[in-house]
DNA sequence: TCGACGATGACCT
DNA sequence: GGTCATCGTCGAA
């Protein structure tokens, strides 16, 4: 098992990182309960010129300031009053880029995921950004968590496998005008854990 | 202070 | 296809 190194996150191209994160493994250790899963769907957000991004045009608020930090930490925020969203902050300090983790294929800790979601249905338990956080126990307190730590981290996939990347438009960003048309949502083609 | 609004998901017809 | 739960954040007042 090999954790992703710091320079993985410092890449200047957030769309490259979003694609490279596919196939990587997300881990959480919540009160000693370890869950993991393969990232199968991501979306890129770029502060510099992307209206869909919370940090568009240099906007800085208490919520999004973590996006301006050096890459390699988590940006977690509450959406619609009930769903947490997990983002991976990328690029060097001062560049507000982040990758939203939209769907994961479960590996370990399925029983913890079922318990957190209070369900017995495995189907789509970690498909969709709100479900990823719920299943993995990620909450607002994990905002700014360093991916180099032992609570929330990312690893290379120990099993090498080939897959085709599918690019499509991002979800729920219609307000962003032309930027909503960007093909910045990436998924592993034909993977059943990709969100609908 | 206060009102409007989400980078959603579950369940309904 | 449609509705609605639910609350932190933002920006206007």
GROMACS .gro file of N, CA and C (backbone and C1' of nucleotides) in nm, chain A residues 59 61 63 78 80-82, chain C residues 5-11:
model
   70
   59UNK      N    1  -1.277   3.497  -0.559
   59UNK     CA    2  -1.366   3.512  -0.442
   59UNK      C    3  -1.313   3.431  -0.324
   61UNK      N    4  -1.402   3.344   0.085
   61UNK     CA    5  -1.494   3.354   0.199
   61UNK      C    6  -1.444   3.257   0.306
   63UNK      N    7  -1.588   3.000   0.408
   63UNK     CA    8  -1.610   2.862   0.367
   63UNK      C    9  -1.502   2.813   0.270
   78UNK      N   10  -2.106   2.171   0.351
   78UNK     CA   11  -2.245   2.123   0.357
   78UNK      C   12  -2.324   2.180   0.240
   80UNK      N   13  -2.715   2.185   0.044
   80UNK     CA   14  -2.859   2.162   0.060
   80UNK      C   15  -2.896   2.133   0.206
   81UNK      N   16  -2.813   2.183   0.297
   81UNK     CA   17  -2.848   2.170   0.438
   81UNK      C   18  -2.837   2.032   0.497
   82UNK      N   19  -2.795   1.933   0.418
   82UNK     CA   20  -2.793   1.797   0.472
   82UNK      C   21  -2.686   1.705   0.414
  214DA       P   22  -4.074   1.907   0.365
  214DA     O5'   23  -3.974   1.839   0.469
  214DA     C5'   24  -3.953   1.698   0.463
  214DA     C4'   25  -3.804   1.669   0.478
  214DA     C3'   26  -3.734   1.763   0.577
  214DA     O3'   27  -3.652   1.687   0.663
  214DA     C1'   28  -3.621   1.763   0.369
  215DT       P   29  -3.617   1.736   0.804
  215DT     O5'   30  -3.490   1.829   0.779
  215DT     C5'   31  -3.370   1.770   0.733
  215DT     C4'   32  -3.267   1.881   0.717
  215DT     C3'   33  -3.274   1.985   0.828
  215DT     O3'   34  -3.143   2.017   0.872
  215DT     C1'   35  -3.294   2.090   0.619
  216DC       P   36  -3.132   2.075   1.024
  216DC     O5'   37  -3.011   2.176   1.006
  216DC     C5'   38  -2.889   2.134   0.947
  216DC     C4'   39  -2.817   2.257   0.893
  216DC     C3'   40  -2.830   2.380   0.983
  216DC     O3'   41  -2.708   2.454   0.975
  216DC     C1'   42  -2.904   2.433   0.771
  217DG       P   43  -2.609   2.459   1.097
  217DG     O5'   44  -2.471   2.499   1.027
  217DG     C5'   45  -2.416   2.411   0.931
  217DG     C4'   46  -2.352   2.491   0.818
  217DG     C3'   47  -2.276   2.615   0.862
  217DG     O3'   48  -2.162   2.625   0.777
  217DG     C1'   49  -2.452   2.679   0.716
  218DT       P   50  -2.056   2.738   0.798
  218DT     O5'   51  -2.088   2.834   0.675
  218DT     C5'   52  -2.101   2.776   0.547
  218DT     C4'   53  -2.138   2.879   0.444
  218DT     C3'   54  -2.067   3.014   0.458
  218DT     O3'   55  -2.016   3.046   0.331
  218DT     C1'   56  -2.300   3.047   0.442
  219DC       P   57  -1.920   3.170   0.318
  219DC     O5'   58  -2.014   3.275   0.244
  219DC     C5'   59  -2.083   3.232   0.127
  219DC     C4'   60  -2.178   3.338   0.080
  219DC     C3'   61  -2.120   3.479   0.082
  219DC     O3'   62  -2.148   3.539  -0.041
  219DC     C1'   63  -2.326   3.471   0.202
  220DG       P   64  -2.069   3.667  -0.090
  220DG     O5'   65  -2.184   3.776  -0.102
  220DG     C5'   66  -2.307   3.742  -0.164
  220DG     C4'   67  -2.416   3.834  -0.114
  220DG     C3'   68  -2.374   3.981  -0.103
  220DG     O3'   69  -2.486   4.060  -0.141
  220DG     C1'   70  -2.454   3.911   0.102
   0.00000   0.00000   0.00000
